[in-house]
Short mmCIF file of C-alpha atoms in Angstrom, two decimals:
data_model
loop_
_atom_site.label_atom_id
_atom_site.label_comp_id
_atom_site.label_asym_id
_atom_site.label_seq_id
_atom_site.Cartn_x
_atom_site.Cartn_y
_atom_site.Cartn_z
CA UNK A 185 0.00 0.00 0.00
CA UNK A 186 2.92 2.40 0.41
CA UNK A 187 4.51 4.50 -2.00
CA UNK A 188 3.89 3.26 -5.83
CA UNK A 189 1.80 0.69 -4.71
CA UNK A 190 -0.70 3.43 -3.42
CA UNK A 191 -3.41 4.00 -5.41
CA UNK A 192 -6.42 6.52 -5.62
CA UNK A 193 -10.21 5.04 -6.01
CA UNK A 194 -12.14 7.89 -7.48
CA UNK A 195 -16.14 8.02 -7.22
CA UNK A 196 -16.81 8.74 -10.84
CA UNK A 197 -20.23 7.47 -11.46
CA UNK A 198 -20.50 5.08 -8.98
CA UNK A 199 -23.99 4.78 -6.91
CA UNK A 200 -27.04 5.06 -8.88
CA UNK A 201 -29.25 7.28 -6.92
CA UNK A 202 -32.59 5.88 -8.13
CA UNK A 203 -31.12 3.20 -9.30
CA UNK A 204 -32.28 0.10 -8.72
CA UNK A 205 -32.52 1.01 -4.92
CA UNK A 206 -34.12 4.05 -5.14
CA UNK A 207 -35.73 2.98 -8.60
CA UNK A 208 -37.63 -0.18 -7.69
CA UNK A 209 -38.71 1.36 -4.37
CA UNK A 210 -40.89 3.79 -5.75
CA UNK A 211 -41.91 1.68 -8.10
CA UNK A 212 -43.51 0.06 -5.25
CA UNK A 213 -45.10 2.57 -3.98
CA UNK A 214 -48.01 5.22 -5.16
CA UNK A 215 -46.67 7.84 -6.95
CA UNK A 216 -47.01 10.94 -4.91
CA UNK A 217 -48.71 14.41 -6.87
CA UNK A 218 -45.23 16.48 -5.76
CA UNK A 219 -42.06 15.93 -5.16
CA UNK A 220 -41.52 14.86 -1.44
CA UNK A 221 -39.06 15.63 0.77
CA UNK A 222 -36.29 13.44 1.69
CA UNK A 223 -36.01 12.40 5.21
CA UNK A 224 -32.94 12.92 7.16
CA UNK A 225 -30.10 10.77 6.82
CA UNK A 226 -30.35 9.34 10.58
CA UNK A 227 -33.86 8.24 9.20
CA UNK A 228 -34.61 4.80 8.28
CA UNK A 229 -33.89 4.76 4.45
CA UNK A 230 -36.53 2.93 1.99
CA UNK A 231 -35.64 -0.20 1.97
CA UNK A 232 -33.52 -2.11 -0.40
CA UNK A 233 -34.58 -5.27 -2.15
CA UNK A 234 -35.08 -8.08 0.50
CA UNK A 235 -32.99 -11.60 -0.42
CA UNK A 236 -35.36 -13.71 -2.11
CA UNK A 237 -34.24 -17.32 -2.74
CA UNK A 238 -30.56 -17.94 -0.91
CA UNK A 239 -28.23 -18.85 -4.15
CA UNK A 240 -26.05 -21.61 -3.09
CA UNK A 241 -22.74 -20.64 -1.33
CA UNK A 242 -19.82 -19.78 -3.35
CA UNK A 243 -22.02 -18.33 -6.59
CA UNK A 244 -21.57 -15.18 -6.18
CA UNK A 245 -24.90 -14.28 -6.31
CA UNK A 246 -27.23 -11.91 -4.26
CA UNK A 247 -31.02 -11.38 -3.73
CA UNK A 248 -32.88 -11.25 -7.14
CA UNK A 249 -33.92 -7.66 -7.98
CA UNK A 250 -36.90 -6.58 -10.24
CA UNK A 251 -37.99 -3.84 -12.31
CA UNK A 252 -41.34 -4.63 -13.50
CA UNK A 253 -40.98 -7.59 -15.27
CA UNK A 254 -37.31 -7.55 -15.74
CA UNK A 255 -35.30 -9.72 -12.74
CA UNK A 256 -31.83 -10.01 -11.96
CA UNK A 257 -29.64 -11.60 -9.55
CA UNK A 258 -26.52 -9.24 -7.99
CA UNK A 259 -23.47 -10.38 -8.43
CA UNK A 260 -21.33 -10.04 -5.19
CA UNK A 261 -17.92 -11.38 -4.45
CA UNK A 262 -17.26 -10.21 -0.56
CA UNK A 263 -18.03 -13.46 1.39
CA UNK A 264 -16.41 -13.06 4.90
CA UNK A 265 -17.92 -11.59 7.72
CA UNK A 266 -16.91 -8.11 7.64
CA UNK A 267 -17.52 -5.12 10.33
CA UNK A 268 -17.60 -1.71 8.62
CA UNK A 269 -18.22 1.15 10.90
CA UNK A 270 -18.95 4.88 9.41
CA UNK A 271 -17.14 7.45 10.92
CA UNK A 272 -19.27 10.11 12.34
CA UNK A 273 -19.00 12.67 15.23
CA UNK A 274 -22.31 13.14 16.15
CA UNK A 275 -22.20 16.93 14.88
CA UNK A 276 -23.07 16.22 11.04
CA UNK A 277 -25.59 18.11 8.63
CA UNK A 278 -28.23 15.30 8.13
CA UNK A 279 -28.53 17.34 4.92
CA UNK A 280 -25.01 17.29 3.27
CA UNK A 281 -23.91 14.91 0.90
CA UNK A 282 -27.82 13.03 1.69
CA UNK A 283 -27.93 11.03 -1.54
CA UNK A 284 -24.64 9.82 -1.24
CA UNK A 285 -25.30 8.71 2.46
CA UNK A 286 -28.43 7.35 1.75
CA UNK A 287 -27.43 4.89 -1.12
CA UNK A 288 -24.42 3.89 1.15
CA UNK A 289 -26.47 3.28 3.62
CA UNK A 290 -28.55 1.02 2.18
CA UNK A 291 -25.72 -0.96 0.41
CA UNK A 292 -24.24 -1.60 3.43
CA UNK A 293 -27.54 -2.95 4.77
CA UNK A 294 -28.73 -4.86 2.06
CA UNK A 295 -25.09 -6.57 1.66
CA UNK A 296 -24.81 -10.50 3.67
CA UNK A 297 -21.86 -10.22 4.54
CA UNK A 298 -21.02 -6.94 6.00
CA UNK A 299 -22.26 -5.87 9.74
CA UNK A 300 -22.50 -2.38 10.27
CA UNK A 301 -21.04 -1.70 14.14
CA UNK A 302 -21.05 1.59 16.46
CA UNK A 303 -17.22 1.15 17.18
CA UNK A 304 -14.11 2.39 14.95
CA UNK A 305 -12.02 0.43 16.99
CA UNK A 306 -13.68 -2.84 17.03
CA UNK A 307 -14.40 -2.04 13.26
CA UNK A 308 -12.20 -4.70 10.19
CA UNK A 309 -13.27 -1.31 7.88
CA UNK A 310 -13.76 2.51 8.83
CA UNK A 311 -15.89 4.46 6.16
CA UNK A 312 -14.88 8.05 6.53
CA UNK A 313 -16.33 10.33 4.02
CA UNK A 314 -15.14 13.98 4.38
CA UNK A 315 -17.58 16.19 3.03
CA UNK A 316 -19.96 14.81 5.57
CA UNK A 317 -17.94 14.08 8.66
CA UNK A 318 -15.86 16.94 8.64
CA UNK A 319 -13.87 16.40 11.69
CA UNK A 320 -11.38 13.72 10.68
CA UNK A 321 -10.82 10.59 12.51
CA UNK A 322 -7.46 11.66 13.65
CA UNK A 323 -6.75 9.23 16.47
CA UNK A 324 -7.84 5.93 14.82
CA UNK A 325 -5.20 3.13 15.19
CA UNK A 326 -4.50 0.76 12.70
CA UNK A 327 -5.59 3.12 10.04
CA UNK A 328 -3.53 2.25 7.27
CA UNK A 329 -5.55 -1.04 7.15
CA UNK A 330 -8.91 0.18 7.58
CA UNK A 331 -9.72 3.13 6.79
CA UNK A 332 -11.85 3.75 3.40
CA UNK A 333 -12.01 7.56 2.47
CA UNK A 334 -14.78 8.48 0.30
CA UNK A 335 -14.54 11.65 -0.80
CA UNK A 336 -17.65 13.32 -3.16
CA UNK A 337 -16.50 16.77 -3.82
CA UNK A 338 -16.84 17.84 -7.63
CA UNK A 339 -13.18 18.70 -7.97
CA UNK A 340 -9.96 16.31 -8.82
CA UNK A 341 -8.23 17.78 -5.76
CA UNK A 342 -7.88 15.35 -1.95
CA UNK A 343 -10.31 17.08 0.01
CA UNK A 344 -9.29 15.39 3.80
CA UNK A 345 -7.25 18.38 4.68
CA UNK A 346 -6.09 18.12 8.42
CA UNK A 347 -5.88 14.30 8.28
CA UNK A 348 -3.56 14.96 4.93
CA UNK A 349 -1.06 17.04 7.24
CA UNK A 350 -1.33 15.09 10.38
CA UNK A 351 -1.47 11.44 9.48
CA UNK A 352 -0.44 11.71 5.16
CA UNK A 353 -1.19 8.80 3.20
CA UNK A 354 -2.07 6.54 6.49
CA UNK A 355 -5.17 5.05 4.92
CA UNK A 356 -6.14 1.68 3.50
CA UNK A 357 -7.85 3.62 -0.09
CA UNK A 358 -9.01 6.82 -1.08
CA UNK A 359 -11.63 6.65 -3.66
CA UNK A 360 -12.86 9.87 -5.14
CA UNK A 361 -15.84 11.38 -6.96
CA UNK A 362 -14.00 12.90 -10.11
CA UNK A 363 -11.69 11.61 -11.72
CA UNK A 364 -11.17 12.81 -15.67
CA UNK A 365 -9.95 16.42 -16.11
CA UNK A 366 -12.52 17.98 -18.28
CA UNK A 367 -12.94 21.25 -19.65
CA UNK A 368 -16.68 22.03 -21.52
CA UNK A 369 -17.13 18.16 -21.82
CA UNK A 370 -13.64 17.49 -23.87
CA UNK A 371 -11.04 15.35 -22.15
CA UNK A 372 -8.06 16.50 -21.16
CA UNK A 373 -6.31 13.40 -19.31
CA UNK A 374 -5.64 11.93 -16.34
CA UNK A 375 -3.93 14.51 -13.99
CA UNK A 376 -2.60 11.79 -11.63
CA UNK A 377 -2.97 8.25 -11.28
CA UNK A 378 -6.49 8.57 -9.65
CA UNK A 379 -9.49 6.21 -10.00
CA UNK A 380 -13.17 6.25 -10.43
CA UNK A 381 -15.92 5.64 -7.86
CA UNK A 382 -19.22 5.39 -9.67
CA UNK A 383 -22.96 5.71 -8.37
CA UNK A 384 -25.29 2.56 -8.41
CA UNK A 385 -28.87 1.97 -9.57
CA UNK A 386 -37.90 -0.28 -12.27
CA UNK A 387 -41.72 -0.96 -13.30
CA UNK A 388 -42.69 -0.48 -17.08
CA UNK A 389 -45.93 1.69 -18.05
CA UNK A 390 -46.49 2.28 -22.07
CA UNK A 391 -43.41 4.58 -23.45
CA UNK A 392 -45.02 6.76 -25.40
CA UNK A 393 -42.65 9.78 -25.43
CA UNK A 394 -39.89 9.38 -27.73
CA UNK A 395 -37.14 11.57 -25.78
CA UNK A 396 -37.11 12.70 -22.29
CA UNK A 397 -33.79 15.22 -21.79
CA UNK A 398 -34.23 17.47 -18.62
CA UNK A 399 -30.51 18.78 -18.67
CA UNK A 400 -30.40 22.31 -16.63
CA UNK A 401 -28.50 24.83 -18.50
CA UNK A 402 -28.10 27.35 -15.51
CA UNK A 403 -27.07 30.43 -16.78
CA UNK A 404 -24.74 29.19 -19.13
CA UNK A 405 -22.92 27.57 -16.96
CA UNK A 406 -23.27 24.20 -18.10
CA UNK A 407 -22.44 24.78 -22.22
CA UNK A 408 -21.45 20.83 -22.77
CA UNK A 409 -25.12 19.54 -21.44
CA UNK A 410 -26.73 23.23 -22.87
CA UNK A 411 -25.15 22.03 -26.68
CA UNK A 412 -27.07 18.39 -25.96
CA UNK A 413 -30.08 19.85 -25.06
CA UNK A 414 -30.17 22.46 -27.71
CA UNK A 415 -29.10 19.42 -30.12
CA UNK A 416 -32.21 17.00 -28.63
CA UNK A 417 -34.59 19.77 -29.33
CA UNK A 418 -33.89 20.60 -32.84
CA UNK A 419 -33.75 17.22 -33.90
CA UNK A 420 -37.06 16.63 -31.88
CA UNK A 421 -38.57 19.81 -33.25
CA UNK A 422 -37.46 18.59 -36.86
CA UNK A 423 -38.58 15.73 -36.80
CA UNK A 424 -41.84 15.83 -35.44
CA UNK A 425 -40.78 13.76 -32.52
CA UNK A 426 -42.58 13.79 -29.13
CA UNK A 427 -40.95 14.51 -25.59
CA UNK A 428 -39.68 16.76 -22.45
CA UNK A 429 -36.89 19.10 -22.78
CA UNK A 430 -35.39 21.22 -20.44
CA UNK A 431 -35.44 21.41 -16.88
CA UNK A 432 -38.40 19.34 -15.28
CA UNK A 433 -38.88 20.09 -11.54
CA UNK A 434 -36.35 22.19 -9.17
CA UNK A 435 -35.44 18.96 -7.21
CA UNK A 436 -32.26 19.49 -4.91
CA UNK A 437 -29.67 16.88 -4.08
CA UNK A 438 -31.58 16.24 -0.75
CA UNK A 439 -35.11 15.48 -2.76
CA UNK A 440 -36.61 12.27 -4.85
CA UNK A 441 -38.53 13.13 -7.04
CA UNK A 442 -41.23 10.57 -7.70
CA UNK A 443 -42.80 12.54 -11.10
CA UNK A 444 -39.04 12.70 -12.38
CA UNK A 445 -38.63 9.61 -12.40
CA UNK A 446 -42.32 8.74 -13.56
CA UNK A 447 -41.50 10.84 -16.34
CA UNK A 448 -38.47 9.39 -18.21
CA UNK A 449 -40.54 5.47 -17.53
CA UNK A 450 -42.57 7.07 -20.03
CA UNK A 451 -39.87 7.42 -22.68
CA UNK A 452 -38.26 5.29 -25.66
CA UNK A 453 -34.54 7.27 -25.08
CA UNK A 454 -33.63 9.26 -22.45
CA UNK A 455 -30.52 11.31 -23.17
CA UNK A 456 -28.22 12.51 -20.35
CA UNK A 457 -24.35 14.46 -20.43
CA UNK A 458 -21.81 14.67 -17.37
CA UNK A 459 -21.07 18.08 -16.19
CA UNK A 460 -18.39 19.74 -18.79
CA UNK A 461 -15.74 20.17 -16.25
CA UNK A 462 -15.77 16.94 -13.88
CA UNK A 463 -17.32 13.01 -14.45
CA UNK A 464 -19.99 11.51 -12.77
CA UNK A 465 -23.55 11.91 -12.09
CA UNK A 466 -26.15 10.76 -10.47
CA UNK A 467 -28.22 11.45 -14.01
CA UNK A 468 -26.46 8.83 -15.74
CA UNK A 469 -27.77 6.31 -13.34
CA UNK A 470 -31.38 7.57 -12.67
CA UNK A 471 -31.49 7.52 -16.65
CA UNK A 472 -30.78 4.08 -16.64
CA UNK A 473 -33.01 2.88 -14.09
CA UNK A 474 -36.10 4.25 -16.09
CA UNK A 475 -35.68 0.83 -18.35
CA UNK A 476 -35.52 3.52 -21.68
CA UNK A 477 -32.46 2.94 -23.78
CA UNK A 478 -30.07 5.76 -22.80
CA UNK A 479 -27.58 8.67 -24.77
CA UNK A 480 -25.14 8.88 -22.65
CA UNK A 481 -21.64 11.11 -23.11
CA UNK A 482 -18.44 8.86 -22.89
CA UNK A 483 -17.50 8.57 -19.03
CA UNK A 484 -12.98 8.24 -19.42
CA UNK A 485 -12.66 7.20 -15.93
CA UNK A 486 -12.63 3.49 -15.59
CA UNK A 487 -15.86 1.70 -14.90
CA UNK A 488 -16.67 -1.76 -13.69
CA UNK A 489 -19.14 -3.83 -15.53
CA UNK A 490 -19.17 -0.60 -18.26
CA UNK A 491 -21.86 0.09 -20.68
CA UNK A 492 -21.27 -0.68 -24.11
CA UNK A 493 -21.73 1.75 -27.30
CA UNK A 494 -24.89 0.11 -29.44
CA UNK A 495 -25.23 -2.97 -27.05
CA UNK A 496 -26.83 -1.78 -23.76
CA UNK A 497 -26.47 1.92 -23.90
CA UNK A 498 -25.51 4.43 -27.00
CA UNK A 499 -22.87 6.76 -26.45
CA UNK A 500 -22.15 9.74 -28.18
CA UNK A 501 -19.54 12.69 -28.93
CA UNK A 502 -20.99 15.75 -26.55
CA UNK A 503 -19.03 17.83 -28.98
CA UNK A 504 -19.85 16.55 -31.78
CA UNK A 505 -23.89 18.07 -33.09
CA UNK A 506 -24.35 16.23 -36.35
CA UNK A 507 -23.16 13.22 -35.44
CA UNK A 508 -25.46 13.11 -31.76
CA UNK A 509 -28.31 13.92 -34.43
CA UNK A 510 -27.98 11.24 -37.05
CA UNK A 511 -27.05 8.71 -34.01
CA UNK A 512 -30.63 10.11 -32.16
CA UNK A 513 -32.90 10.09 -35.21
CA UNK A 514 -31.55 6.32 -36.32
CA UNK A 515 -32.21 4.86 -32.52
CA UNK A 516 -35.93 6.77 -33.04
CA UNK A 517 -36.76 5.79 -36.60
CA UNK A 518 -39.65 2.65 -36.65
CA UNK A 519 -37.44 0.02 -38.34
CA UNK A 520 -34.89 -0.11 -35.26
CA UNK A 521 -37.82 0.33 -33.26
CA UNK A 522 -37.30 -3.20 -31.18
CA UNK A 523 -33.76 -2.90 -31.32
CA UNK A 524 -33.67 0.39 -29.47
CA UNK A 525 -35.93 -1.03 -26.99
CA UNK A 526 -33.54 -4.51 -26.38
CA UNK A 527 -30.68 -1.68 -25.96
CA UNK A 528 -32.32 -0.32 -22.86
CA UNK A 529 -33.37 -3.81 -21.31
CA UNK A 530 -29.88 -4.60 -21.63
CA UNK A 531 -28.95 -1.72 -20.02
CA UNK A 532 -31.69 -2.13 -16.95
CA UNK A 533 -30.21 -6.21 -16.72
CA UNK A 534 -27.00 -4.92 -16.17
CA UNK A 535 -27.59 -2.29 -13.51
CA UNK A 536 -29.45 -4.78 -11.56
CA UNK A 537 -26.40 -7.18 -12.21
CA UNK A 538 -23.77 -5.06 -11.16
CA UNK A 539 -24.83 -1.24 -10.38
CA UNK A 540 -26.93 -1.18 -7.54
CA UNK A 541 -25.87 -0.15 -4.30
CA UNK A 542 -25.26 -3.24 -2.34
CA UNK A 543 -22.93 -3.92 -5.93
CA UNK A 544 -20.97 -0.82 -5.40
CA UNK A 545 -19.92 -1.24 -1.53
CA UNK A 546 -19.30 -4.73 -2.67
CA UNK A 547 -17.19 -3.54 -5.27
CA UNK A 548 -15.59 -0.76 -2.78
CA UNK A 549 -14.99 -2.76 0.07
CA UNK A 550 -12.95 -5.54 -2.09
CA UNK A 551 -11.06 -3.04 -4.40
CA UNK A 552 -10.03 -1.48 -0.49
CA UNK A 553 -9.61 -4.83 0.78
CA UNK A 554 -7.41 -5.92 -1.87
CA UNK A 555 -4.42 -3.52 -1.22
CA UNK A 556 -4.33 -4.87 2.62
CA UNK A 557 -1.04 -4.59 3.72
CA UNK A 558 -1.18 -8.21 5.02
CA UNK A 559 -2.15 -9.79 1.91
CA UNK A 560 -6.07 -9.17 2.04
CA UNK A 561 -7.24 -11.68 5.22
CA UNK A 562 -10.99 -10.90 3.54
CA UNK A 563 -10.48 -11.62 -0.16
CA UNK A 564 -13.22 -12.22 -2.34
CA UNK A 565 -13.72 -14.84 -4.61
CA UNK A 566 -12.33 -13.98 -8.28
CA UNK A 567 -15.23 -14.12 -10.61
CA UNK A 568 -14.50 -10.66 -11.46
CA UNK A 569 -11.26 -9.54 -10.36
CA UNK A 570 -10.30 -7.68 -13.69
CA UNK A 571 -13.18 -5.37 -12.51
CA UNK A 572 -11.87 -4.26 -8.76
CA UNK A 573 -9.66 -1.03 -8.73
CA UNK A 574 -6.34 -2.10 -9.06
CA UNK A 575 -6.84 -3.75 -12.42
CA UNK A 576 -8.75 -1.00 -13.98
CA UNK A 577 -6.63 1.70 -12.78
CA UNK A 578 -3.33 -0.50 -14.32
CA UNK A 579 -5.37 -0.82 -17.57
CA UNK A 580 -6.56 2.71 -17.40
CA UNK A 581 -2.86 4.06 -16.89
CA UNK A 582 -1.12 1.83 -19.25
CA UNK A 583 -3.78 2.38 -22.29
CA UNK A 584 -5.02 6.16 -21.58
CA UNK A 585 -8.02 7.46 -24.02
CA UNK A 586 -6.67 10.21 -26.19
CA UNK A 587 -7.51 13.92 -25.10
CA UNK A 588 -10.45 15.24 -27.14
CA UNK A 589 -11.58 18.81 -27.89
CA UNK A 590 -15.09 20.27 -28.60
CA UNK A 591 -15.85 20.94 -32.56
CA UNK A 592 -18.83 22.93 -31.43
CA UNK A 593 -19.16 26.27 -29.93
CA UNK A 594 -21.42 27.10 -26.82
CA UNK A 595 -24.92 27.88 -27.45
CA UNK A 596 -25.36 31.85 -27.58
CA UNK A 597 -27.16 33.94 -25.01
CA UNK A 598 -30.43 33.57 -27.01
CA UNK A 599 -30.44 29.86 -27.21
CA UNK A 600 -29.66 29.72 -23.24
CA UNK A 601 -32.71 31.92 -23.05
CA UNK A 602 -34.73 29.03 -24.84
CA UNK A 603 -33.32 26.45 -23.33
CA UNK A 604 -34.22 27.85 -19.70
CA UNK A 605 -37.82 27.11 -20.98
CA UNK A 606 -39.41 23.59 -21.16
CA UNK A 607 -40.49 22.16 -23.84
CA UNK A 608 -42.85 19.54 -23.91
CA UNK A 609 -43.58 18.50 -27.56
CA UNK A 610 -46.88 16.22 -26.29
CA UNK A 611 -47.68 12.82 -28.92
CA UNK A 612 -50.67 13.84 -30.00
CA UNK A 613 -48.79 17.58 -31.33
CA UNK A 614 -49.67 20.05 -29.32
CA UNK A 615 -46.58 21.81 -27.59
CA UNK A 616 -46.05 23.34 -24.38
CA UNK A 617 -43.53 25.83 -22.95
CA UNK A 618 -42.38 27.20 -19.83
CA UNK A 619 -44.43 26.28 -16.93
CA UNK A 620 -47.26 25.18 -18.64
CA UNK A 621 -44.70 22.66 -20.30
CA UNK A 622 -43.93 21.38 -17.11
CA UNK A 623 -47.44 21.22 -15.40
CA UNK A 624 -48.63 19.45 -18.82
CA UNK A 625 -45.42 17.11 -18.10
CA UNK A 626 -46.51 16.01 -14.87
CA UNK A 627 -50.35 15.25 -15.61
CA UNK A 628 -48.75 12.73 -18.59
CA UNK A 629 -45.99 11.28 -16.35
CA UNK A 630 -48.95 9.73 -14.07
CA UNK A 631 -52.06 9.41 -17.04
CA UNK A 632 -50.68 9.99 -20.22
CA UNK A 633 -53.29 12.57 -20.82
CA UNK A 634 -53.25 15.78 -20.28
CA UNK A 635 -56.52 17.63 -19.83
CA UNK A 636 -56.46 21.65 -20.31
CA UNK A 637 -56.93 23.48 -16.63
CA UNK A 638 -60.55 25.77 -16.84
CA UNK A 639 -60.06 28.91 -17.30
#
């Protein structure tokens, strides 16, 4: 673990806020008119899957999962007893950092083999994740083995500052949120030998939207996902194609919204973009728990159990218009119909395979686990050890994508204008805009009709 052996997990996409967690739950349960606030952290979290059928020992299988009437089994590999304790203080905004916590916590619950105990020192694994803990577990013995720092700031920088100048690099792995350096969506390259932490991951009513995009634009702040949304539209507008475009609710990080979600189950394609500057979203994942087939920009940062282009997920150029169009209209046209359809089941199989969040602290705790400076006492079994960190940081390092710039400019002050205001292009033609796009959004997410309000 010391010196070159040392290596840096970064969060990139990793847990899937309505992923299959998230996503199944409320496809449980009744919709709800409005988006409802989330409860605090120290709240008892909806809860994940229960184990159905015990898979004989040793197959590296979990509880089966279901989203509507697609079923999968997890795959996990972390068999031994372990006790993973989350570092806290006691003086922590419930608020901060809430969807990360909450998909953690319910990973760590729904996994068999880990135990969740009050006490760091009694603890085989010490979750410490600065952003919401700020007061760093200076004192903990034995830390170089055990302690797991997750860290979900935006930036590329190490954000565990007075551990960094008290203790250094005594910790067992560092895993990070972002992990490309990115500038307006093009890639620029690895700054240092980092590595990606991703987010992980529903019930199937008739699609008949044929894009959902709700990419905010800010103020311009976000040109990469502005130039897809600006892209989605024409080609929708051209086209005569049906759908939501533009910002759909004002949902926070600490909210679920139920109608979000009921609103891209209604679509054929939903098309998402990371942020232009870092990678990894919890869009990507909430995208592909809706069961559509999904646009998605290319994530650089390493991922385990990755989605592949024109198999189980189409990804596209986020600098590249004409291309994003043709690629677009071709996955919407009626003769590739089914096979746009079979793109997104594939994609939906896989998340509940591998991305949900009992699959990512599976995944975290045996990357972490791996680098143990006495040889790993809890090693996994090795169905998929090319996937842990180690082996996709080597193969990330020694075989880096090449840098990439963006052929398109940013959309001008008038198109950010436009693009501030929904659309809603509604299937039987009549269009909405602004807030009546959004309130005309809504009533189809939960009836697919939309009656006019009386005057």
């Amino acid at each position: 673990m010391r010196g070159a052996t040392r290596w840096l997990v970064v969060l990139g996409a990793w847990w899937v806020v309505s992923g299959l967690l998230l996503g199944s739950w409320l496809g449980r349960q009744r919709q709800p008119d409005v988006a409802a606030a989330a409860p605090p952290v120290d709240a008892a979290p909806p809860a994940d899957a229960p184990p159905a059928d015990a898979p004989p020992t040793g197959t590296g299988l979990f509880d089966a999962a279901c989203s509507g009437r697609t079923c999968e089994r997890s795959r996990l590999g972390l068999e031994e007893p372990l006790s993973v304790h989350v570092w806290r203080t006691g003086r922590e905004d419930a608020q901060k950092g809430w969807r990360f916590r909450h998909l953690l916590d319910q990973g760590l619950a729904a996994h068999p083999a880990v135990d969740v105990v009050d006490s760091a020192h009694h603890a085989d694994v010490v979750l410490w994740l600065p952003q919401w803990a700020a007061k760093a577990p200076l004192g903990l013995a034995r830390a170089v083995e055990k302690l797991v720092i997750l860290d979900e700031h935006d930036d590329r920088e190490r954000r565990f500052g007075p551990y960094a100048a008290q203790r250094g690099d005594a910790y067992l792995a560092y895993f990070k949120r972002s992990f490309a350096n990115k500038s307006d969506g093009a890639f620029l390259g690895f700054s240092e030998p980092l590595f990606p932490r991703y987010y992980a991951m529903q019930h199937e009513p008739p699609r008949e939207l044929d894009v959902v995009c709700t990419l905010r634009v800010g103020a311009g702040r976000y040109p990469a996902r502005a130039r897809v949304l600006l892209w989605a539209r024409e080609l929708a507008r051209d086209r005569g194609l049906s759908g939501f475009f533009g910002e759909f609710d004002t949902s926070q990080r600490n909210v679920i919204s139920a109608p979000y979600f009921a609103l891209m189950r209604r679509a054929r394609v939903v098309v998402t973009c990371n942020p232009g500057d870092w990678e990894g979203d919890f869009r990507t994942w909430e995208a592909v728990a809706s069961g559509a087939s999904v646009f998605m920009d290319r994530h650089y940062a390493p991922m385990p159990h990755a989605f592949v282009d024109g198999d189980d997920a189409y990804i596209y150029d986020n600098g590249d218009g004409p291309a994003f169009k043709a690629r677009l209209g071709a996955a919407l046209a009626p003769a590739n119909a089914s096979r746009t359809a079979e793109a997104g089941e594939r994609g939906l199989r896989k998340a509940l395979r591998h991305h949900r969040a009992v699959s990512r602290v599976d995944w975290l705790l045996r990357s972490a686990l791996a680098q143990h400076p006495k040889s790993g006492p809890f090693r996994a079994p090795g169905f998929d050890e090319p996937e842990l960190g180690h082996a996709l940081l080597a193969r990330a390092l020694a075989d880096p994508p090449p840098r990439t710039r963006v052929r398109a400019p940013p959309p001008t002050k008038a198109q950010i204008a436009e693009l501030r205001s929904a659309l809603f292009l509604h299937p039987d033609g009549r269009v909405f805009e602004g807030k009546r796009a959004t309130t005309a959004a809504l009533a189809f997410s939960k009836t697919g009709v939309y009656k006019m309000p009386s005057r």
